[in-house]
């Protein structure tokens, strides 16, 4: 049984076109947009590493190579910085352990489920994590670490959930919750982007998953769902009942950086919390608000 094999691999679906952020994302991947001074993808990768996950699988597409470059060694830059005695710590965690970055391409944008399925050969026969970099999860410990800790108890499949106001549920995957025990909730059903009136709860999937490899087989014959796309949520829904399925309510702050308002909120919130600039940002915000 693979129930408690350690989680060593994380899949980052990063092939999306980022149309909501055009024109910013015409020539750069949306995952490279920075919140203050770190690109979104780096927050997600750091969160995975904190959870003990060191094999990073990027499902990319055309025009997305900057993401891989970001985690490579930049000799010229590092040399020049060293010569000028610049602080090198800003580059910390931007280097991957040799061999631990793997990219696969999703040639056609058929949906999140299809993107994950594109990584099947690399994932192989072990449980794995999925991290959607659009969702910025700030916690201590981070969201994936909270999930890995829960996974040691439950095994099976886990998704992170947060509660959102009712008017937002139709933007997300929503769980039909069963019994709750602390942060853990049994998942009885899952539905992708339901109309508000049909949503089984206001607990939405917030972009972090620990799944058993069987999901790849399920995705293999997954038909199109909401938006005409192959939905990961639909494949997971079909696994409920065959394997344990739980939701972990994330303890921390979550920002949906897939939309502009969430992105601006994250920028402001993280800037306000920074030791090196928080006080100045607060003064600046107050000045702007009083104009
Ligand atoms: C995806 C998932 C959805 C999840 C969301 C989190 O949707 O399909 O279940 O709630 O990410 O952001 P997308 O944002 O790609 O439309």
Short mmCIF file of N, CA, C and O in Angstrom, two decimals, residues 2-9 51-53 125-129 148 151-152 210-212:
data_model
loop_
_atom_site.label_atom_id
_atom_site.label_comp_id
_atom_site.label_asym_id
_atom_site.label_seq_id
_atom_site.Cartn_x
_atom_site.Cartn_y
_atom_site.Cartn_z
N UNK A 2 0.45 2.26 -0.76
CA UNK A 2 1.24 3.49 -0.85
C UNK A 2 0.75 4.56 0.13
O UNK A 2 1.18 5.68 0.08
N UNK A 3 -0.14 4.16 1.05
CA UNK A 3 -0.84 5.16 1.87
C UNK A 3 0.08 6.17 2.56
O UNK A 3 -0.23 7.34 2.59
N UNK A 4 1.20 5.73 3.09
CA UNK A 4 2.02 6.69 3.85
C UNK A 4 3.42 6.90 3.27
O UNK A 4 4.34 7.25 3.98
N UNK A 5 3.58 6.64 2.00
CA UNK A 5 4.88 6.95 1.41
C UNK A 5 5.15 8.43 1.57
O UNK A 5 4.22 9.24 1.47
N UNK A 6 6.41 8.84 1.79
CA UNK A 6 6.67 10.28 1.96
C UNK A 6 6.34 11.06 0.68
O UNK A 6 6.41 10.51 -0.42
N UNK A 7 6.02 12.33 0.88
CA UNK A 7 5.71 13.19 -0.27
C UNK A 7 7.02 13.86 -0.70
O UNK A 7 7.56 14.70 0.03
N UNK A 8 7.53 13.49 -1.86
CA UNK A 8 8.82 14.02 -2.32
C UNK A 8 8.69 14.91 -3.55
O UNK A 8 9.59 15.64 -3.90
N UNK A 9 7.55 14.79 -4.23
CA UNK A 9 7.40 15.49 -5.50
C UNK A 9 6.24 16.47 -5.45
O UNK A 9 5.20 16.15 -4.89
N UNK A 51 8.08 21.98 3.38
CA UNK A 51 7.34 20.75 3.71
C UNK A 51 8.16 19.51 3.42
O UNK A 51 7.64 18.39 3.48
N UNK A 52 9.45 19.69 3.05
CA UNK A 52 10.31 18.54 2.82
C UNK A 52 10.25 18.00 1.40
O UNK A 52 10.74 16.91 1.11
N UNK A 53 9.63 18.76 0.50
CA UNK A 53 9.49 18.31 -0.89
C UNK A 53 10.62 18.93 -1.71
O UNK A 53 10.76 20.15 -1.74
N UNK A 125 4.61 6.11 -9.41
CA UNK A 125 3.68 5.41 -8.54
C UNK A 125 3.83 5.85 -7.08
O UNK A 125 3.99 5.03 -6.19
N UNK A 126 3.84 7.15 -6.85
CA UNK A 126 3.92 7.60 -5.46
C UNK A 126 2.99 8.79 -5.24
O UNK A 126 2.65 9.51 -6.20
N UNK A 127 2.57 8.99 -3.98
CA UNK A 127 1.73 10.16 -3.71
C UNK A 127 2.53 11.42 -3.97
O UNK A 127 3.75 11.42 -3.84
N UNK A 128 1.85 12.47 -4.35
CA UNK A 128 2.56 13.70 -4.74
C UNK A 128 1.72 14.92 -4.37
O UNK A 128 0.52 14.81 -4.12
N UNK A 129 2.41 16.06 -4.37
CA UNK A 129 1.71 17.31 -4.05
C UNK A 129 1.45 18.07 -5.34
O UNK A 129 2.13 17.89 -6.34
N UNK A 148 1.19 18.12 4.96
CA UNK A 148 2.03 16.92 5.10
C UNK A 148 1.88 16.35 6.51
O UNK A 148 1.78 15.13 6.70
N UNK A 151 -1.28 14.59 6.63
CA UNK A 151 -1.19 13.38 5.80
C UNK A 151 -0.58 12.21 6.58
O UNK A 151 -0.99 11.06 6.39
N UNK A 152 0.36 12.53 7.47
CA UNK A 152 0.95 11.46 8.27
C UNK A 152 -0.11 10.77 9.12
O UNK A 152 0.02 9.60 9.45
N UNK A 210 -2.57 16.93 -1.86
CA UNK A 210 -1.70 15.75 -1.77
C UNK A 210 -2.55 14.60 -2.29
O UNK A 210 -3.61 14.29 -1.72
N UNK A 211 -2.12 14.02 -3.40
CA UNK A 211 -2.97 13.02 -4.05
C UNK A 211 -2.24 11.71 -4.26
O UNK A 211 -1.00 11.69 -4.41
N UNK A 212 -2.99 10.65 -4.27
CA UNK A 212 -2.45 9.33 -4.58
C UNK A 212 -2.28 9.19 -6.09
O UNK A 212 -3.03 9.81 -6.86
#
